[in-house]
Structure formats: structure tokens, C-alpha cells
PDB file of N, CA, C and O in Angstrom:
ATOM      1  N   UNK A   9       0.806  -1.195   0.000  1.00 63.00           N
ATOM      2  CA  UNK A   9       0.000   0.000   0.000  1.00 63.00           C
ATOM      3  C   UNK A   9       0.854   1.266   0.000  1.00 63.00           C
ATOM      4  O   UNK A   9       0.591   2.193  -0.734  1.00 63.00           O
ATOM      5  N   UNK A  10       1.886   1.295   0.850  1.00 68.00           N
ATOM      6  CA  UNK A  10       2.729   2.485   0.923  1.00 68.00           C
ATOM      7  C   UNK A  10       4.046   2.313   0.182  1.00 68.00           C
ATOM      8  O   UNK A  10       4.876   3.214   0.197  1.00 68.00           O
ATOM      9  N   UNK A  11       4.246   1.177  -0.449  1.00 72.00           N
ATOM     10  CA  UNK A  11       5.521   0.894  -1.085  1.00 72.00           C
ATOM     11  C   UNK A  11       5.883   1.846  -2.201  1.00 72.00           C
ATOM     12  O   UNK A  11       6.996   2.345  -2.275  1.00 72.00           O
ATOM     13  N   UNK A  12       4.944   2.091  -3.102  1.00 87.00           N
ATOM     14  CA  UNK A  12       5.242   2.934  -4.255  1.00 87.00           C
ATOM     15  C   UNK A  12       5.484   4.397  -3.872  1.00 87.00           C
ATOM     16  O   UNK A  12       6.469   4.991  -4.321  1.00 87.00           O
ATOM     17  N   UNK A  13       4.636   5.013  -3.035  1.00 84.00           N
ATOM     18  CA  UNK A  13       4.929   6.403  -2.653  1.00 84.00           C
ATOM     19  C   UNK A  13       6.245   6.538  -1.884  1.00 84.00           C
ATOM     20  O   UNK A  13       6.982   7.511  -2.077  1.00 84.00           O
ATOM     21  N   UNK A  14       6.558   5.561  -1.032  1.00 85.00           N
ATOM     22  CA  UNK A  14       7.814   5.623  -0.303  1.00 85.00           C
ATOM     23  C   UNK A  14       9.003   5.466  -1.236  1.00 85.00           C
ATOM     24  O   UNK A  14      10.040   6.100  -1.034  1.00 85.00           O
ATOM     25  N   UNK A  15       8.855   4.650  -2.250  1.00 86.00           N
ATOM     26  CA  UNK A  15       9.923   4.484  -3.233  1.00 86.00           C
ATOM     27  C   UNK A  15      10.142   5.790  -3.996  1.00 86.00           C
ATOM     28  O   UNK A  15      11.295   6.168  -4.264  1.00 86.00           O
ATOM     29  N   UNK A  16       9.073   6.485  -4.331  1.00 91.00           N
ATOM     30  CA  UNK A  16       9.204   7.768  -5.030  1.00 91.00           C
ATOM     31  C   UNK A  16       9.850   8.818  -4.137  1.00 91.00           C
ATOM     32  O   UNK A  16      10.694   9.601  -4.588  1.00 91.00           O
ATOM     33  N   UNK A  17       9.486   8.820  -2.864  1.00 92.00           N
ATOM     34  CA  UNK A  17      10.098   9.762  -1.930  1.00 92.00           C
ATOM     35  C   UNK A  17      11.582   9.442  -1.772  1.00 92.00           C
ATOM     36  O   UNK A  17      12.428  10.342  -1.773  1.00 92.00           O
ATOM     37  N   UNK A  18      11.907   8.178  -1.647  1.00 91.00           N
ATOM     38  CA  UNK A  18      13.306   7.766  -1.540  1.00 91.00           C
ATOM     39  C   UNK A  18      14.103   8.145  -2.774  1.00 91.00           C
ATOM     40  O   UNK A  18      15.241   8.608  -2.671  1.00 91.00           O
ATOM     41  N   UNK A  19      13.508   7.970  -3.949  1.00 93.00           N
ATOM     42  CA  UNK A  19      14.180   8.339  -5.191  1.00 93.00           C
ATOM     43  C   UNK A  19      14.389   9.848  -5.265  1.00 93.00           C
ATOM     44  O   UNK A  19      15.447  10.312  -5.703  1.00 93.00           O
ATOM     45  N   UNK A  20      13.389  10.626  -4.833  1.00 94.00           N
ATOM     46  CA  UNK A  20      13.512  12.085  -4.850  1.00 94.00           C
ATOM     47  C   UNK A  20      14.606  12.544  -3.883  1.00 94.00           C
ATOM     48  O   UNK A  20      15.405  13.438  -4.211  1.00 94.00           O
ATOM     49  N   UNK A  21      14.678  11.931  -2.717  1.00 93.00           N
ATOM     50  CA  UNK A  21      15.719  12.279  -1.752  1.00 93.00           C
ATOM     51  C   UNK A  21      17.089  11.905  -2.302  1.00 93.00           C
ATOM     52  O   UNK A  21      18.040  12.682  -2.215  1.00 93.00           O
ATOM     53  N   UNK A  22      17.195  10.722  -2.882  1.00 93.00           N
ATOM     54  CA  UNK A  22      18.461  10.290  -3.467  1.00 93.00           C
ATOM     55  C   UNK A  22      18.923  11.209  -4.581  1.00 93.00           C
ATOM     56  O   UNK A  22      20.099  11.585  -4.642  1.00 93.00           O
ATOM     57  N   UNK A  23      18.008  11.597  -5.448  1.00 95.00           N
ATOM     58  CA  UNK A  23      18.346  12.507  -6.540  1.00 95.00           C
ATOM     59  C   UNK A  23      18.772  13.872  -5.991  1.00 95.00           C
ATOM     60  O   UNK A  23      19.731  14.476  -6.486  1.00 95.00           O
ATOM     61  N   UNK A  24      18.085  14.326  -4.959  1.00 94.00           N
ATOM     62  CA  UNK A  24      18.449  15.603  -4.339  1.00 94.00           C
ATOM     63  C   UNK A  24      19.855  15.558  -3.753  1.00 94.00           C
ATOM     64  O   UNK A  24      20.615  16.517  -3.869  1.00 94.00           O
ATOM     65  N   UNK A  25      20.217  14.442  -3.132  1.00 93.00           N
ATOM     66  CA  UNK A  25      21.559  14.300  -2.571  1.00 93.00           C
ATOM     67  C   UNK A  25      22.624  14.285  -3.657  1.00 93.00           C
ATOM     68  O   UNK A  25      23.700  14.869  -3.485  1.00 93.00           O
ATOM     69  N   UNK A  26      22.324  13.638  -4.766  1.00 94.00           N
ATOM     70  CA  UNK A  26      23.270  13.613  -5.886  1.00 94.00           C
ATOM     71  C   UNK A  26      23.463  15.017  -6.450  1.00 94.00           C
ATOM     72  O   UNK A  26      24.588  15.450  -6.708  1.00 94.00           O
ATOM     73  N   UNK A  27      22.372  15.752  -6.617  1.00 96.00           N
ATOM     74  CA  UNK A  27      22.457  17.123  -7.122  1.00 96.00           C
ATOM     75  C   UNK A  27      23.239  17.999  -6.148  1.00 96.00           C
ATOM     76  O   UNK A  27      24.091  18.798  -6.556  1.00 96.00           O
ATOM     77  N   UNK A  28      22.969  17.857  -4.843  1.00 95.00           N
ATOM     78  CA  UNK A  28      23.688  18.619  -3.828  1.00 95.00           C
ATOM     79  C   UNK A  28      25.182  18.318  -3.874  1.00 95.00           C
ATOM     80  O   UNK A  28      26.011  19.219  -3.796  1.00 95.00           O
ATOM     81  N   UNK A  29      25.523  17.051  -4.020  1.00 94.00           N
ATOM     82  CA  UNK A  29      26.919  16.631  -4.096  1.00 94.00           C
ATOM     83  C   UNK A  29      27.627  17.278  -5.289  1.00 94.00           C
ATOM     84  O   UNK A  29      28.687  17.891  -5.146  1.00 94.00           O
ATOM     85  N   UNK A  30      27.035  17.171  -6.478  1.00 96.00           N
ATOM     86  CA  UNK A  30      27.667  17.737  -7.670  1.00 96.00           C
ATOM     87  C   UNK A  30      27.689  19.262  -7.626  1.00 96.00           C
ATOM     88  O   UNK A  30      28.654  19.883  -8.082  1.00 96.00           O
ATOM     89  N   UNK A  31      26.662  19.880  -7.065  1.00 96.00           N
ATOM     90  CA  UNK A  31      26.656  21.335  -6.931  1.00 96.00           C
ATOM     91  C   UNK A  31      27.792  21.789  -6.019  1.00 96.00           C
ATOM     92  O   UNK A  31      28.440  22.807  -6.279  1.00 96.00           O
ATOM     93  N   UNK A  32      28.040  21.032  -4.955  1.00 96.00           N
ATOM     94  CA  UNK A  32      29.136  21.379  -4.046  1.00 96.00           C
ATOM     95  C   UNK A  32      30.480  21.264  -4.751  1.00 96.00           C
ATOM     96  O   UNK A  32      31.335  22.151  -4.614  1.00 96.00           O
ATOM     97  N   UNK A  33      30.680  20.195  -5.497  1.00 96.00           N
ATOM     98  CA  UNK A  33      31.952  20.010  -6.196  1.00 96.00           C
ATOM     99  C   UNK A  33      32.166  21.131  -7.215  1.00 96.00           C
ATOM    100  O   UNK A  33      33.257  21.705  -7.292  1.00 96.00           O
ATOM    101  N   UNK A  34      31.141  21.467  -7.966  1.00 96.00           N
ATOM    102  CA  UNK A  34      31.264  22.554  -8.954  1.00 96.00           C
ATOM    103  C   UNK A  34      31.525  23.879  -8.245  1.00 96.00           C
ATOM    104  O   UNK A  34      32.371  24.671  -8.680  1.00 96.00           O
ATOM    105  N   UNK A  35      30.831  24.122  -7.143  1.00 95.00           N
ATOM    106  CA  UNK A  35      31.031  25.351  -6.391  1.00 95.00           C
ATOM    107  C   UNK A  35      32.450  25.444  -5.833  1.00 95.00           C
ATOM    108  O   UNK A  35      33.066  26.516  -5.854  1.00 95.00           O
ATOM    109  N   UNK A  36      32.963  24.329  -5.341  1.00 95.00           N
ATOM    110  CA  UNK A  36      34.342  24.307  -4.838  1.00 95.00           C
ATOM    111  C   UNK A  36      35.317  24.616  -5.968  1.00 95.00           C
ATOM    112  O   UNK A  36      36.239  25.419  -5.811  1.00 95.00           O
ATOM    113  N   UNK A  37      35.134  23.991  -7.106  1.00 96.00           N
ATOM    114  CA  UNK A  37      36.037  24.205  -8.240  1.00 96.00           C
ATOM    115  C   UNK A  37      36.004  25.655  -8.725  1.00 96.00           C
ATOM    116  O   UNK A  37      37.015  26.184  -9.177  1.00 96.00           O
ATOM    117  N   UNK A  38      34.856  26.306  -8.632  1.00 95.00           N
ATOM    118  CA  UNK A  38      34.725  27.687  -9.103  1.00 95.00           C
ATOM    119  C   UNK A  38      35.097  28.722  -8.053  1.00 95.00           C
ATOM    120  O   UNK A  38      35.124  29.914  -8.357  1.00 95.00           O
ATOM    121  N   UNK A  39      35.377  28.295  -6.843  1.00 93.00           N
ATOM    122  CA  UNK A  39      35.705  29.221  -5.763  1.00 93.00           C
ATOM    123  C   UNK A  39      37.048  29.887  -6.015  1.00 93.00           C
ATOM    124  O   UNK A  39      38.038  29.231  -6.345  1.00 93.00           O
ATOM    125  N   UNK A  40      37.086  31.194  -5.832  1.00 91.00           N
ATOM    126  CA  UNK A  40      38.338  31.934  -5.994  1.00 91.00           C
ATOM    127  C   UNK A  40      39.003  32.198  -4.649  1.00 91.00           C
ATOM    128  O   UNK A  40      40.079  32.782  -4.595  1.00 91.00           O
ATOM    129  N   UNK A  41      38.352  31.776  -3.564  1.00 88.00           N
ATOM    130  CA  UNK A  41      38.863  32.034  -2.223  1.00 88.00           C
ATOM    131  C   UNK A  41      39.904  31.021  -1.779  1.00 88.00           C
ATOM    132  O   UNK A  41      40.569  31.234  -0.770  1.00 88.00           O
ATOM    133  N   UNK A  42      40.017  29.909  -2.479  1.00 92.00           N
ATOM    134  CA  UNK A  42      40.886  28.822  -2.040  1.00 92.00           C
ATOM    135  C   UNK A  42      41.931  28.483  -3.094  1.00 92.00           C
ATOM    136  O   UNK A  42      41.685  28.608  -4.299  1.00 92.00           O
ATOM    137  N   UNK A  43      43.088  28.026  -2.608  1.00 93.00           N
ATOM    138  CA  UNK A  43      44.135  27.546  -3.510  1.00 93.00           C
ATOM    139  C   UNK A  43      43.745  26.165  -4.021  1.00 93.00           C
ATOM    140  O   UNK A  43      42.793  25.544  -3.528  1.00 93.00           O
ATOM    141  N   UNK A  44      44.485  25.665  -4.974  1.00 95.00           N
ATOM    142  CA  UNK A  44      44.187  24.343  -5.539  1.00 95.00           C
ATOM    143  C   UNK A  44      44.274  23.255  -4.474  1.00 95.00           C
ATOM    144  O   UNK A  44      43.461  22.324  -4.458  1.00 95.00           O
ATOM    145  N   UNK A  45      45.236  23.373  -3.561  1.00 95.00           N
ATOM    146  CA  UNK A  45      45.378  22.376  -2.504  1.00 95.00           C
ATOM    147  C   UNK A  45      44.196  22.355  -1.559  1.00 95.00           C
ATOM    148  O   UNK A  45      43.710  21.289  -1.173  1.00 95.00           O
ATOM    149  N   UNK A  46      43.711  23.536  -1.175  1.00 94.00           N
ATOM    150  CA  UNK A  46      42.548  23.595  -0.289  1.00 94.00           C
ATOM    151  C   UNK A  46      41.277  23.132  -0.998  1.00 94.00           C
ATOM    152  O   UNK A  46      40.420  22.514  -0.378  1.00 94.00           O
ATOM    153  N   UNK A  47      41.178  23.428  -2.286  1.00 95.00           N
ATOM    154  CA  UNK A  47      40.036  22.920  -3.047  1.00 95.00           C
ATOM    155  C   UNK A  47      40.043  21.394  -3.068  1.00 95.00           C
ATOM    156  O   UNK A  47      38.999  20.759  -2.908  1.00 95.00           O
ATOM    157  N   UNK A  48      41.233  20.822  -3.246  1.00 96.00           N
ATOM    158  CA  UNK A  48      41.346  19.359  -3.248  1.00 96.00           C
ATOM    159  C   UNK A  48      40.924  18.781  -1.901  1.00 96.00           C
ATOM    160  O   UNK A  48      40.239  17.758  -1.844  1.00 96.00           O
ATOM    161  N   UNK A  49      41.309  19.438  -0.802  1.00 96.00           N
ATOM    162  CA  UNK A  49      40.900  18.981   0.524  1.00 96.00           C
ATOM    163  C   UNK A  49      39.389  19.073   0.715  1.00 96.00           C
ATOM    164  O   UNK A  49      38.770  18.161   1.277  1.00 96.00           O
ATOM    165  N   UNK A  50      38.792  20.146   0.249  1.00 95.00           N
ATOM    166  CA  UNK A  50      37.342  20.279   0.344  1.00 95.00           C
ATOM    167  C   UNK A  50      36.643  19.185  -0.464  1.00 95.00           C
ATOM    168  O   UNK A  50      35.672  18.588  -0.010  1.00 95.00           O
ATOM    169  N   UNK A  51      37.142  18.928  -1.668  1.00 96.00           N
ATOM    170  CA  UNK A  51      36.527  17.887  -2.506  1.00 96.00           C
ATOM    171  C   UNK A  51      36.684  16.521  -1.848  1.00 96.00           C
ATOM    172  O   UNK A  51      35.745  15.716  -1.860  1.00 96.00           O
ATOM    173  N   UNK A  52      37.844  16.258  -1.246  1.00 96.00           N
ATOM    174  CA  UNK A  52      38.017  14.991  -0.521  1.00 96.00           C
ATOM    175  C   UNK A  52      37.034  14.888   0.640  1.00 96.00           C
ATOM    176  O   UNK A  52      36.482  13.821   0.901  1.00 96.00           O
ATOM    177  N   UNK A  53      36.813  15.997   1.336  1.00 95.00           N
ATOM    178  CA  UNK A  53      35.834  16.001   2.421  1.00 95.00           C
ATOM    179  C   UNK A  53      34.426  15.736   1.930  1.00 95.00           C
ATOM    180  O   UNK A  53      33.664  14.996   2.555  1.00 95.00           O
ATOM    181  N   UNK A  54      34.086  16.322   0.792  1.00 95.00           N
ATOM    182  CA  UNK A  54      32.756  16.098   0.207  1.00 95.00           C
ATOM    183  C   UNK A  54      32.616  14.644  -0.238  1.00 95.00           C
ATOM    184  O   UNK A  54      31.560  14.033  -0.074  1.00 95.00           O
ATOM    185  N   UNK A  55      33.689  14.084  -0.781  1.00 94.00           N
ATOM    186  CA  UNK A  55      33.654  12.676  -1.188  1.00 94.00           C
ATOM    187  C   UNK A  55      33.567  11.739   0.018  1.00 94.00           C
ATOM    188  O   UNK A  55      32.863  10.735  -0.022  1.00 94.00           O
ATOM    189  N   UNK A  56      34.271  12.086   1.090  1.00 95.00           N
ATOM    190  CA  UNK A  56      34.287  11.230   2.274  1.00 95.00           C
ATOM    191  C   UNK A  56      32.961  11.273   3.027  1.00 95.00           C
ATOM    192  O   UNK A  56      32.542  10.265   3.609  1.00 95.00           O
ATOM    193  N   UNK A  57      32.306  12.423   3.014  1.00 94.00           N
ATOM    194  CA  UNK A  57      31.039  12.593   3.738  1.00 94.00           C
ATOM    195  C   UNK A  57      29.999  13.154   2.770  1.00 94.00           C
ATOM    196  O   UNK A  57      29.755  14.359   2.738  1.00 94.00           O
ATOM    197  N   UNK A  58      29.368  12.282   1.969  1.00 87.00           N
ATOM    198  CA  UNK A  58      28.497  12.740   0.877  1.00 87.00           C
ATOM    199  C   UNK A  58      27.294  13.583   1.301  1.00 87.00           C
ATOM    200  O   UNK A  58      26.809  14.374   0.513  1.00 87.00           O
ATOM    201  N   UNK A  59      26.820  13.453   2.525  1.00 88.00           N
ATOM    202  CA  UNK A  59      25.716  14.303   2.967  1.00 88.00           C
ATOM    203  C   UNK A  59      26.235  15.495   3.761  1.00 88.00           C
ATOM    204  O   UNK A  59      25.904  16.643   3.473  1.00 88.00           O
ATOM    205  N   UNK A  60      27.067  15.227   4.738  1.00 94.00           N
ATOM    206  CA  UNK A  60      27.562  16.283   5.617  1.00 94.00           C
ATOM    207  C   UNK A  60      28.553  17.203   4.893  1.00 94.00           C
ATOM    208  O   UNK A  60      28.532  18.422   5.109  1.00 94.00           O
ATOM    209  N   UNK A  61      29.390  16.654   4.023  1.00 95.00           N
ATOM    210  CA  UNK A  61      30.395  17.450   3.323  1.00 95.00           C
ATOM    211  C   UNK A  61      29.814  18.599   2.514  1.00 95.00           C
ATOM    212  O   UNK A  61      30.229  19.752   2.694  1.00 95.00           O
ATOM    213  N   UNK A  62      28.856  18.338   1.634  1.00 95.00           N
ATOM    214  CA  UNK A  62      28.267  19.452   0.874  1.00 95.00           C
ATOM    215  C   UNK A  62      27.561  20.473   1.762  1.00 95.00           C
ATOM    216  O   UNK A  62      27.636  21.673   1.512  1.00 95.00           O
ATOM    217  N   UNK A  63      26.896  19.994   2.812  1.00 94.00           N
ATOM    218  CA  UNK A  63      26.211  20.929   3.709  1.00 94.00           C
ATOM    219  C   UNK A  63      27.205  21.838   4.419  1.00 94.00           C
ATOM    220  O   UNK A  63      26.988  23.052   4.510  1.00 94.00           O
ATOM    221  N   UNK A  64      28.312  21.270   4.878  1.00 94.00           N
ATOM    222  CA  UNK A  64      29.339  22.077   5.530  1.00 94.00           C
ATOM    223  C   UNK A  64      29.930  23.064   4.531  1.00 94.00           C
ATOM    224  O   UNK A  64      30.173  24.230   4.858  1.00 94.00           O
ATOM    225  N   UNK A  65      30.155  22.630   3.305  1.00 94.00           N
ATOM    226  CA  UNK A  65      30.690  23.538   2.290  1.00 94.00           C
ATOM    227  C   UNK A  65      29.764  24.732   2.094  1.00 94.00           C
ATOM    228  O   UNK A  65      30.197  25.878   2.116  1.00 94.00           O
ATOM    229  N   UNK A  66      28.468  24.478   1.894  1.00 93.00           N
ATOM    230  CA  UNK A  66      27.558  25.574   1.581  1.00 93.00           C
ATOM    231  C   UNK A  66      27.293  26.477   2.791  1.00 93.00           C
ATOM    232  O   UNK A  66      27.041  27.662   2.620  1.00 93.00           O
ATOM    233  N   UNK A  67      27.360  25.954   3.998  1.00 93.00           N
ATOM    234  CA  UNK A  67      27.092  26.779   5.176  1.00 93.00           C
ATOM    235  C   UNK A  67      28.336  27.416   5.782  1.00 93.00           C
ATOM    236  O   UNK A  67      28.239  28.444   6.438  1.00 93.00           O
ATOM    237  N   UNK A  68      29.508  26.806   5.586  1.00 91.00           N
ATOM    238  CA  UNK A  68      30.723  27.322   6.224  1.00 91.00           C
ATOM    239  C   UNK A  68      31.791  27.667   5.185  1.00 91.00           C
ATOM    240  O   UNK A  68      32.287  28.796   5.139  1.00 91.00           O
ATOM    241  N   UNK A  69      32.170  26.704   4.374  1.00 88.00           N
ATOM    242  CA  UNK A  69      33.312  26.868   3.478  1.00 88.00           C
ATOM    243  C   UNK A  69      33.139  27.880   2.384  1.00 88.00           C
ATOM    244  O   UNK A  69      34.069  28.620   2.060  1.00 88.00           O
ATOM    245  N   UNK A  70      31.973  27.936   1.792  1.00 83.00           N
ATOM    246  CA  UNK A  70      31.763  28.815   0.655  1.00 83.00           C
ATOM    247  C   UNK A  70      31.904  30.291   1.033  1.00 83.00           C
ATOM    248  O   UNK A  70      32.375  31.099   0.239  1.00 83.00           O
ATOM    249  N   UNK A  71      31.556  30.624   2.261  1.00 78.00           N
ATOM    250  CA  UNK A  71      31.577  32.029   2.683  1.00 78.00           C
ATOM    251  C   UNK A  71      32.845  32.428   3.410  1.00 78.00           C
ATOM    252  O   UNK A  71      33.000  33.571   3.781  1.00 78.00           O
ATOM    253  N   UNK A  72      33.748  31.480   3.633  1.00 78.00           N
ATOM    254  CA  UNK A  72      35.003  31.820   4.320  1.00 78.00           C
ATOM    255  C   UNK A  72      36.123  31.970   3.293  1.00 78.00           C
ATOM    256  O   UNK A  72      35.956  31.681   2.118  1.00 78.00           O
ATOM    257  N   UNK A  73      37.247  32.421   3.754  1.00 69.00           N
ATOM    258  CA  UNK A  73      38.382  32.628   2.855  1.00 69.00           C
ATOM    259  C   UNK A  73      39.520  31.729   3.268  1.00 69.00           C
ATOM    260  O   UNK A  73      39.885  31.648   4.423  1.00 69.00           O
ATOM    261  N   UNK A  74      40.066  31.004   2.264  1.00 61.00           N
ATOM    262  CA  UNK A  74      41.118  30.036   2.520  1.00 61.00           C
ATOM    263  C   UNK A  74      42.360  30.654   2.836  1.00 61.00           C
ATOM    264  O   UNK A  74      43.310  30.864   3.165  1.00 61.00           O
TER     265      UNK A  74
END
């Protein structure tokens, strides 16, 4: 009874996480505040923590200066 709607919600959440992940990586690459080494560290952090990494980037890293 609830299988199909839950599957759609799960798919929407999964797709949102993938979009968030790629948006973070693109944002890191386009950042002018960080050197190449710091960008690499941020990308490694995003890869290591696929949910928390992008959120930390958008709330903390994007607005700070390397």
C-alpha cells in the first residue's frame, strides 16, 4: 500500500543528494577564495562525507576565505 509512494520519496531524496553533491563540487572548483590544494581537501571532504560534506561547504566553506 505504501511501497510505491515511499519508493518515489526515496528516489527524490536520493536525486536531491546527488544534485547537492555535484553542486558542491562545482562550487568548490569555481571558488576563488581557495588555492588548488585547499580545493582538493574540500573535494576529498565532500567525497568522504556525501551528505555532511556538501552541507558544511555551503554553510561554512563557501563564505570563508582560505
